[in-house]
CSV table of C-alpha atoms in Angstrom, one decimal:
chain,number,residue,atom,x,y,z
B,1,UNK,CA,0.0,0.0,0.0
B,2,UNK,CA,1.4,3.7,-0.4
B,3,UNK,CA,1.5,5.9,2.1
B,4,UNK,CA,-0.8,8.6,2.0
B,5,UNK,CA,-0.9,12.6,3.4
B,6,UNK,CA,-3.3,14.4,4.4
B,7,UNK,CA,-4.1,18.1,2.6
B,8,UNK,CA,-6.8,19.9,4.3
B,9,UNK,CA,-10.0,17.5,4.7
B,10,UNK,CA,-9.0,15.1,2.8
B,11,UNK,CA,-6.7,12.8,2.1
B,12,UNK,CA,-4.3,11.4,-1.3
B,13,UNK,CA,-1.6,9.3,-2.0
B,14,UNK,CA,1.9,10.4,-1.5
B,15,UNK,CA,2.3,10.8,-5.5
B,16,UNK,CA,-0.7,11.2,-6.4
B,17,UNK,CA,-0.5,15.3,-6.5
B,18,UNK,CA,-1.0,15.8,-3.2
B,19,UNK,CA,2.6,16.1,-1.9
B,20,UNK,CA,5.2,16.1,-5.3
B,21,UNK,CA,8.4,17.2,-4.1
B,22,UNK,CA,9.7,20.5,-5.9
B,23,UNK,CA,6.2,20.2,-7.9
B,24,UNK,CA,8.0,17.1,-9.7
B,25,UNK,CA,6.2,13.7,-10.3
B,26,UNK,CA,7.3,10.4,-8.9
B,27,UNK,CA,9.0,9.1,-12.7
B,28,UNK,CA,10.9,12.9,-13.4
B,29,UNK,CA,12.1,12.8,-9.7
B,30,UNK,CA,13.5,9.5,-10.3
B,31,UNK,CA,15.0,10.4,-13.7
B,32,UNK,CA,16.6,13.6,-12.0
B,33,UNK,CA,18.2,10.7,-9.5
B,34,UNK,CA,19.6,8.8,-11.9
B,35,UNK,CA,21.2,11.3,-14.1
B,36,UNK,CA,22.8,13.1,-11.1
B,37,UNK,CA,24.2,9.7,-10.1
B,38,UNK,CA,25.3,9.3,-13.8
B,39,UNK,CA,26.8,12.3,-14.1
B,40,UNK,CA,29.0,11.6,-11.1
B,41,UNK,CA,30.3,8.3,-12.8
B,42,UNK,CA,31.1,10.5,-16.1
B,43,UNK,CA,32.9,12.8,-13.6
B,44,UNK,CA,34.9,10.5,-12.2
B,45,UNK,CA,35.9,9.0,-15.5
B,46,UNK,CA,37.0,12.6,-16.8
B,47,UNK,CA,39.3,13.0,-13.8
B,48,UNK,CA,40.8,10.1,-14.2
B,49,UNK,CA,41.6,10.7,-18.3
B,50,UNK,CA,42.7,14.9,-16.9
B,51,UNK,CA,44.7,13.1,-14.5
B,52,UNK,CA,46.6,10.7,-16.7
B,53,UNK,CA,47.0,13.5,-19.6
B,54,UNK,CA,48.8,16.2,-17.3
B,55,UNK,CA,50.7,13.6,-15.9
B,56,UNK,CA,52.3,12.4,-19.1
B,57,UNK,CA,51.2,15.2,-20.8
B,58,UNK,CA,55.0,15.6,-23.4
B,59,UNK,CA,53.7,12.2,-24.6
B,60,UNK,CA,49.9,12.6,-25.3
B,61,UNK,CA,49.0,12.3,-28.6
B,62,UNK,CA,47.7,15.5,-30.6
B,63,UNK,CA,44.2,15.7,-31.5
B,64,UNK,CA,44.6,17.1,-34.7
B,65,UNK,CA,46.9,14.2,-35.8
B,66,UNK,CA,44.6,11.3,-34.5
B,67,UNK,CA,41.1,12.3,-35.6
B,68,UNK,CA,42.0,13.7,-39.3
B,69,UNK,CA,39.2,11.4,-41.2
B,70,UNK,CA,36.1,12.3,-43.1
B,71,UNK,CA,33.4,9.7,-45.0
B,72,UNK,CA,33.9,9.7,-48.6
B,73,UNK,CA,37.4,11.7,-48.3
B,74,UNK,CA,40.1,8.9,-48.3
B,75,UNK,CA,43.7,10.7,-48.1
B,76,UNK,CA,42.0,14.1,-47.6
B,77,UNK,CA,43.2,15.6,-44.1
B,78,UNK,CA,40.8,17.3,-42.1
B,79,UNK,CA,41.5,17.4,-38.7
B,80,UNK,CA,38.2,17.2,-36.3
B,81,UNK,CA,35.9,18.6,-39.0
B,82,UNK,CA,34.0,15.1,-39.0
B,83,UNK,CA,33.7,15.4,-34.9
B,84,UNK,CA,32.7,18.8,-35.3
B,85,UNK,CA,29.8,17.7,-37.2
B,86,UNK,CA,28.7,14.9,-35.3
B,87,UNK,CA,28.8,17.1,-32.4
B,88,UNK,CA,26.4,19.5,-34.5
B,89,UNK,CA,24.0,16.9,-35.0
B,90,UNK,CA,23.8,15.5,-31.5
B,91,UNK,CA,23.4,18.9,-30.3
B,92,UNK,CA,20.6,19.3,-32.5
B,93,UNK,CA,19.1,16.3,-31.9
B,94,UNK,CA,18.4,18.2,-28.3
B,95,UNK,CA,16.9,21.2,-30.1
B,96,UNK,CA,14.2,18.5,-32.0
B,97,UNK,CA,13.7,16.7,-28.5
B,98,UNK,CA,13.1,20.2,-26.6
B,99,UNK,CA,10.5,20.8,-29.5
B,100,UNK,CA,8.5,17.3,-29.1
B,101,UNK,CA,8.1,17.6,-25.2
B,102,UNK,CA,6.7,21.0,-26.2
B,103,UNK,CA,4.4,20.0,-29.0
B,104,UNK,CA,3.5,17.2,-26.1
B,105,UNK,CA,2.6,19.9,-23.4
B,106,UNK,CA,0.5,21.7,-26.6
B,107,UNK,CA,-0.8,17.9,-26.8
B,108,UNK,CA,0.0,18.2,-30.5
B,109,UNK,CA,0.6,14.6,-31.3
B,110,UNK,CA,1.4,15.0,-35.3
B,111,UNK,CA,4.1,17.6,-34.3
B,112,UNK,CA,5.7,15.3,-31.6
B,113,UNK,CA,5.9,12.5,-33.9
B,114,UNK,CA,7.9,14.7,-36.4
B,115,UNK,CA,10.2,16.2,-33.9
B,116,UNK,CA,10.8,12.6,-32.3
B,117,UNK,CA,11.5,10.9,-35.7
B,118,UNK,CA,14.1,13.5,-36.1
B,119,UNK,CA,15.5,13.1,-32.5
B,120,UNK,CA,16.1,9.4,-33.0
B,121,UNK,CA,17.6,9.9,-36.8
B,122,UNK,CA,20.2,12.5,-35.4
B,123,UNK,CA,21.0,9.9,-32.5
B,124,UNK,CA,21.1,7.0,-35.0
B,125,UNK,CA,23.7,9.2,-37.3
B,126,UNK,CA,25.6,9.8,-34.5
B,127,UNK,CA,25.8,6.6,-33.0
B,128,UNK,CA,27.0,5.3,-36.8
B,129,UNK,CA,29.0,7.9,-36.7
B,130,UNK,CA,31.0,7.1,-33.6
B,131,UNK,CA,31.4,3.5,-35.1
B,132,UNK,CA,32.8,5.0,-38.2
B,133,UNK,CA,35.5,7.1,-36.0
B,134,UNK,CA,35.8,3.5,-33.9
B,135,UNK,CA,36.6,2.2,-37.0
B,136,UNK,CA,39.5,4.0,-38.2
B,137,UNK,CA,40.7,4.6,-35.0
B,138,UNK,CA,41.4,0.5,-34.7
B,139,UNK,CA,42.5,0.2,-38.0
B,140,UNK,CA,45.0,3.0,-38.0
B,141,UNK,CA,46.5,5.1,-41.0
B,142,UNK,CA,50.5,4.9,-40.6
B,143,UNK,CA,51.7,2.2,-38.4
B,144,UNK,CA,54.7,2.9,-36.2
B,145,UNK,CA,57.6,1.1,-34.3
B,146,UNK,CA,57.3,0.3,-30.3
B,147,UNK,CA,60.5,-0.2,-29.1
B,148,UNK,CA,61.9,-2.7,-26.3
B,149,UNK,CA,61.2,0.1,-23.5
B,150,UNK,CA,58.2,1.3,-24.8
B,151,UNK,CA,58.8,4.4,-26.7
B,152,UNK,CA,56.7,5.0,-29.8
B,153,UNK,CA,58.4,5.7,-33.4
B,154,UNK,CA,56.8,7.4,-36.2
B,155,UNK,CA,57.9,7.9,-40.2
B,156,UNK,CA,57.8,11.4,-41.0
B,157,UNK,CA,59.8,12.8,-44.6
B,158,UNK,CA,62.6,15.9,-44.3
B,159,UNK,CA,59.0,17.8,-44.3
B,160,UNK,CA,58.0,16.7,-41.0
B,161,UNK,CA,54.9,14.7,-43.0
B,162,UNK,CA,53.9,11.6,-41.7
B,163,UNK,CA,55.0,8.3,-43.8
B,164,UNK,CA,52.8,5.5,-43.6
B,165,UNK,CA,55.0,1.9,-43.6
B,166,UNK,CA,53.2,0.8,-46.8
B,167,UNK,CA,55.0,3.4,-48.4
B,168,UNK,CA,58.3,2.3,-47.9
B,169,UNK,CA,58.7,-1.0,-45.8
B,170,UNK,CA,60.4,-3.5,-47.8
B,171,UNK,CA,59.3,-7.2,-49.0
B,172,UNK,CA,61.4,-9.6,-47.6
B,173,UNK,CA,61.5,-13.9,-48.6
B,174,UNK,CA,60.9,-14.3,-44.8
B,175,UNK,CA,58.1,-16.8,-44.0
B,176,UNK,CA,55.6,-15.7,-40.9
B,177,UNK,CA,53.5,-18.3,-39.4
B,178,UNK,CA,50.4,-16.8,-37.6
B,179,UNK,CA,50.4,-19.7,-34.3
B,180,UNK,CA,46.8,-21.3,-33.4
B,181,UNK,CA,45.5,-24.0,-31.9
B,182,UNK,CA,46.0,-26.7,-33.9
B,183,UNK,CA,49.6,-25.5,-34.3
B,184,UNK,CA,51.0,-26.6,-30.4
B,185,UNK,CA,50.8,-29.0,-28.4
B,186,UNK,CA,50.1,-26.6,-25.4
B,187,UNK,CA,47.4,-23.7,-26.8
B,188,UNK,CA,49.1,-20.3,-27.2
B,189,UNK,CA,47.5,-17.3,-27.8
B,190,UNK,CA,48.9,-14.9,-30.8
B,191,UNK,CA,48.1,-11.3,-32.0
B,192,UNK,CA,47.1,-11.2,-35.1
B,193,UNK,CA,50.5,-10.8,-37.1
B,194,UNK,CA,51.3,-6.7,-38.5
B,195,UNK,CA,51.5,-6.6,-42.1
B,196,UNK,CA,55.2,-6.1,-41.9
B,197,UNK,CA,58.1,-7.4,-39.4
B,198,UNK,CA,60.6,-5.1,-37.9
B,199,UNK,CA,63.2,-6.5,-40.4
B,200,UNK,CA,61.4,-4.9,-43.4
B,201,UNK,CA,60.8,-2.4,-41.5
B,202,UNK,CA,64.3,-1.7,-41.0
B,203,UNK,CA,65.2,-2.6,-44.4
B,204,UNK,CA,62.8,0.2,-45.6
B,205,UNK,CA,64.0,3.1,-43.9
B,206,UNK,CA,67.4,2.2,-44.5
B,207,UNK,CA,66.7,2.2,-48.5
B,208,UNK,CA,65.1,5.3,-48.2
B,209,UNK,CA,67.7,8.3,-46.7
B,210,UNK,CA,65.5,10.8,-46.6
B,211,UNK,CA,62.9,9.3,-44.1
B,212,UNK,CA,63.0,10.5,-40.4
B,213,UNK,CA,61.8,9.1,-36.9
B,214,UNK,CA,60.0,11.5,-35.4
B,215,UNK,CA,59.5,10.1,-31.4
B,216,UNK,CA,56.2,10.6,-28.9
B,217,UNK,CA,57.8,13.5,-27.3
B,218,UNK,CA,55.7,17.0,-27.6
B,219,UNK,CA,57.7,20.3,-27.9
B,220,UNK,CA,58.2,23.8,-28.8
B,221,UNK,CA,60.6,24.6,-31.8
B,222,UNK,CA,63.4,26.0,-30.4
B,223,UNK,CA,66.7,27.5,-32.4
B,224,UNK,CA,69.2,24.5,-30.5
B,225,UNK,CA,66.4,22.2,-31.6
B,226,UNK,CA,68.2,19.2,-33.3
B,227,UNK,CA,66.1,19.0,-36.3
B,228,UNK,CA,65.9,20.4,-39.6
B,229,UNK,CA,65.6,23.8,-40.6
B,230,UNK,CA,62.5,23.1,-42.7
B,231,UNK,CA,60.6,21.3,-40.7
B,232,UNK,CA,61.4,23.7,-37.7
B,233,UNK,CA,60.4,26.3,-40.1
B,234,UNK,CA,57.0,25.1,-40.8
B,235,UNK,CA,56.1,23.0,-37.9
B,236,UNK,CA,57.1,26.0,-35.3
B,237,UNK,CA,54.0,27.9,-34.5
B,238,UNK,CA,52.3,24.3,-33.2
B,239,UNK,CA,52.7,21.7,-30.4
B,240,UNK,CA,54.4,18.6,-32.4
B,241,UNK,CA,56.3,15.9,-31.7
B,242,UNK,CA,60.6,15.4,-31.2
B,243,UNK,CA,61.9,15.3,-35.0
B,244,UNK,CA,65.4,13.0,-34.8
B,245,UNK,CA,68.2,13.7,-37.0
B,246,UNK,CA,69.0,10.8,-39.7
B,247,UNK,CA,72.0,9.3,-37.2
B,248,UNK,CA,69.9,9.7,-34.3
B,249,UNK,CA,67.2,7.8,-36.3
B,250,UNK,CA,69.1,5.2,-36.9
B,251,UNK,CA,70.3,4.3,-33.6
B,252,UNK,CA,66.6,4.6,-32.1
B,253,UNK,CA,65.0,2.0,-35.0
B,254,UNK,CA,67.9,-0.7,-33.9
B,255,UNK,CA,65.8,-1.2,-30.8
B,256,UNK,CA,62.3,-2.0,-32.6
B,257,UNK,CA,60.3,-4.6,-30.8
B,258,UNK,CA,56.9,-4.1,-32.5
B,259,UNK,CA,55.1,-3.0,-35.2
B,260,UNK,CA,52.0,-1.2,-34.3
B,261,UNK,CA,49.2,-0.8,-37.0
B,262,UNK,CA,46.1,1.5,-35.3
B,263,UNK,CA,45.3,1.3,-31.8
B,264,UNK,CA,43.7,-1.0,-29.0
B,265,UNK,CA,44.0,-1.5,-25.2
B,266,UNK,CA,47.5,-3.0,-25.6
B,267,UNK,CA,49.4,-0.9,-28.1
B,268,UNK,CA,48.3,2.2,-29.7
B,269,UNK,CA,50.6,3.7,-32.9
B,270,UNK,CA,49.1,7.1,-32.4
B,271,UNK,CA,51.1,7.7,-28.7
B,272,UNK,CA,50.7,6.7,-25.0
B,273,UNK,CA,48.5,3.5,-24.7
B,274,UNK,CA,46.3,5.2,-22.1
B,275,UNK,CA,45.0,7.2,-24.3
B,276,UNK,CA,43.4,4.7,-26.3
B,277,UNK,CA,42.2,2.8,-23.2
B,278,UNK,CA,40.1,6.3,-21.9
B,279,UNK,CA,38.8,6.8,-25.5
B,280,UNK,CA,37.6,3.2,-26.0
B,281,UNK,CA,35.9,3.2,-22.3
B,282,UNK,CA,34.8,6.8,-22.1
B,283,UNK,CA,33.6,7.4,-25.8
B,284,UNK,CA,32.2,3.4,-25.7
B,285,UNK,CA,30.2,4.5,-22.4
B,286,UNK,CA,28.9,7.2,-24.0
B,287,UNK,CA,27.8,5.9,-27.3
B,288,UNK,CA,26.1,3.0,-25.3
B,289,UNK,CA,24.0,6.1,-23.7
B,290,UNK,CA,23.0,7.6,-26.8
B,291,UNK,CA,22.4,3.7,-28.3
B,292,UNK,CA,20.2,3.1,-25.4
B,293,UNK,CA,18.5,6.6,-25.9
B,294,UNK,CA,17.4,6.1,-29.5
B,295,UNK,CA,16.0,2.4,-28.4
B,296,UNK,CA,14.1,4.1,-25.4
B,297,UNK,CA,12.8,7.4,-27.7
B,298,UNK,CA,12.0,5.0,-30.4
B,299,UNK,CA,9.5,2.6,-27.8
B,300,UNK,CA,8.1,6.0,-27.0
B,301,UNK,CA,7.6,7.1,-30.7
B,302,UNK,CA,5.4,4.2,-31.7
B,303,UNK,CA,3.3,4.8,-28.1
B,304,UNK,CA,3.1,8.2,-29.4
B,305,UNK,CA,2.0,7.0,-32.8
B,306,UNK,CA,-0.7,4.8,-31.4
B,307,UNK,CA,-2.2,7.5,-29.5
B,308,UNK,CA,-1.3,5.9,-25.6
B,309,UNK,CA,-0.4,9.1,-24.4
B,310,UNK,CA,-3.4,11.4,-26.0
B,311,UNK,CA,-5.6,8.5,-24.3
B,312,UNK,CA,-3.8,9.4,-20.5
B,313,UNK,CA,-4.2,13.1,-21.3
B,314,UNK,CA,-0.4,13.9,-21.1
B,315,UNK,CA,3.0,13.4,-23.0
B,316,UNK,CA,4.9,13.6,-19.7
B,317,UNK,CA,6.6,10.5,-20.8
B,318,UNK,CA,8.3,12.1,-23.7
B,319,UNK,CA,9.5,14.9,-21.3
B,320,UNK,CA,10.9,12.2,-18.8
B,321,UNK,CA,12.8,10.6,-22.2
B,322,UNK,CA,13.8,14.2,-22.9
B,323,UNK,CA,15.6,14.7,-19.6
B,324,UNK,CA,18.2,12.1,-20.7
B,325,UNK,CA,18.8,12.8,-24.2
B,326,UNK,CA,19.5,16.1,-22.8
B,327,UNK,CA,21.7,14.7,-20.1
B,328,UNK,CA,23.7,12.4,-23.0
B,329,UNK,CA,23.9,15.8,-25.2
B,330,UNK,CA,25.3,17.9,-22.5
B,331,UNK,CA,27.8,14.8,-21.3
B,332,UNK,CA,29.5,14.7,-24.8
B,333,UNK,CA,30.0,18.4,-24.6
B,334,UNK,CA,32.6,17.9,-21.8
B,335,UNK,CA,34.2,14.3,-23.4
B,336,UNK,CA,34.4,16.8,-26.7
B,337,UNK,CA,36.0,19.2,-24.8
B,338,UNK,CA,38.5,17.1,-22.9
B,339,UNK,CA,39.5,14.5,-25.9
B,340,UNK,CA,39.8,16.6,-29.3
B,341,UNK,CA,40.2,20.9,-27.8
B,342,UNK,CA,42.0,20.2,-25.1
């Protein structure tokens, strides 16, 4: 039984109208409780990514070099112009939601259908669209050398342009045997094998004189700096990453221990490991928010299209929905902020 309180003469149940904290109903005080909670677990996941980026902060990976892709636009750079438009149409995905719980309130159902349908296609692009970026973010575009203490080495030209190892790794008569099962007599668990080995790796940059290593190390151009002219020329009114001379190159791609091709939770050819970790866990959290938003708003669309919540004389239902697509919009803001501007 609920409990009940008395107004006046009379008496009603707790939620019933007669007692609503804040003038909020049982289901929107409830939704409030679980996005405060939510947003305390997104905070604590930001800390711990500002945390780990100030700490090794001269060997974080730039933005602008990591998320350079765009649909339809193979080999064109253009640094964070495809996250800048997802962003665009999550945010107004959250202008077309605002619009159905009003059209609700107006108890308009025809206009809360459209506004809805155009809610949950803006979250289905986006959610695509965060696959897409998952995508090339696993598959990588350059490939680089980890060596045996964990530094990271990339290919760049006398430019300072990257080089991708298809462009210059060597083909070597050396047979590679990718180990499975049926392979052992004890199971062993393998990697899948890079599409080059260190040797041709090695062989590669040797046969090519004018390739550079360029190292995970972020810094300011500086006169004393030990690279080329050119590149310090061009590359000195940005944050980039230690250019080595050709000798110093050398000596660094002697102690190769892998080759890296993309990025996952063990290795990650773009810079420090961690990195990838926080944007797999934080970005994956999120899009599993906005995934479980369109499924919600889309169970709500079809009770909107057969007329349940005309029949109960209010849409309050879509406003509750509302509440979190708003919370997920205004959560990506800050993982925006803190992964690509920061």
């Amino acid at each position: 039984m609920g409990s009940t309180v008395t107004t006046g003469n009379k008496e009603e149940k707790t939620w019933g109208g007669g007692n609503e904290p804040m003038g909020a109903s049982y289901g929107k005080l409830m939704m409030w409780f679980f996005i405060v909670s939510d947003a305390l677990t997104f905070s604590a996941f930001l800390a711990a990514y500002g945390f780990s980026r100030f700490k090794f902060i001269e060997t974080w990976p730039l933005a602008d070099e990591v998320f350079t892709h765009f649909p339809f636009m193979h080999g064109v750079s253009a640094p964070m112009y495809y996250v800048a438009l997802m962003t665009f149409i999550l945010i107004f995905s959250s202008v077309t939601m605002v619009l159905a719980v009003d059209a609700g309130h107006q108890m308009k159902k025809d206009k809360v259908v459209l506004y809805m349908f155009l809610t949950i296609v803006g979250g289905g692009i986006f959610v695509g669209s965060q696959a897409w970026e998952w995508n090339n973010f696993i598959k990588g575009e350059y490939g680089a050398i980890e060596t045996k203490g964990g530094s990271l080495l990339q290919f760049v030209d006398k430019e300072g342009h990257r080089v991708a190892l298809a462009d210059f790794a060597a083909t070597l008569p050396v047979e590679r045997e990718q180990l499975t099962r049926n392979k052992g007599k004890w199971f062993m668990s393998e990697p899948a094998l890079p599409t080059y080995s260190i040797a041709e790796v090695q062989a590669g940059f040797k046969a090519h004189p004018d390739l550079l290593i360029r190292t995970e190390v972020i810094y300011e151009a500086t006169p004393e700096t030990k690279v080329d002219t050119k590149i310090n020329h061009d590359l000195s009114k940005f944050k980039h990453k230690t250019v080595l001379t050709r000798e110093e190159s050398e000596l660094r791609l002697v102690q190769a221990a892998h080759v890296v091709e993309g990025a996952n939770l063990v290795r990650n050819e773009y810079g420090s490991k961690l990195f990838a970790d926080f944007f797999f866990f934080i970005t994956g959290f999120h899009g599993f928010h906005v995934l479980s938003g369109v499924i919600i708003n889309i169970i709500i669309f079809f009770n909107v299209l057969l007329g349940t919540y005309e029949k109960r004389g209010s849409y309050e239902m879509v406003e509750k929905v509302g509440l979190y697509w708003h919370f997920v919009d205004l959560v990506w803001v800050f993982v925006f902020t803190v992964f690509y501007l920061v």
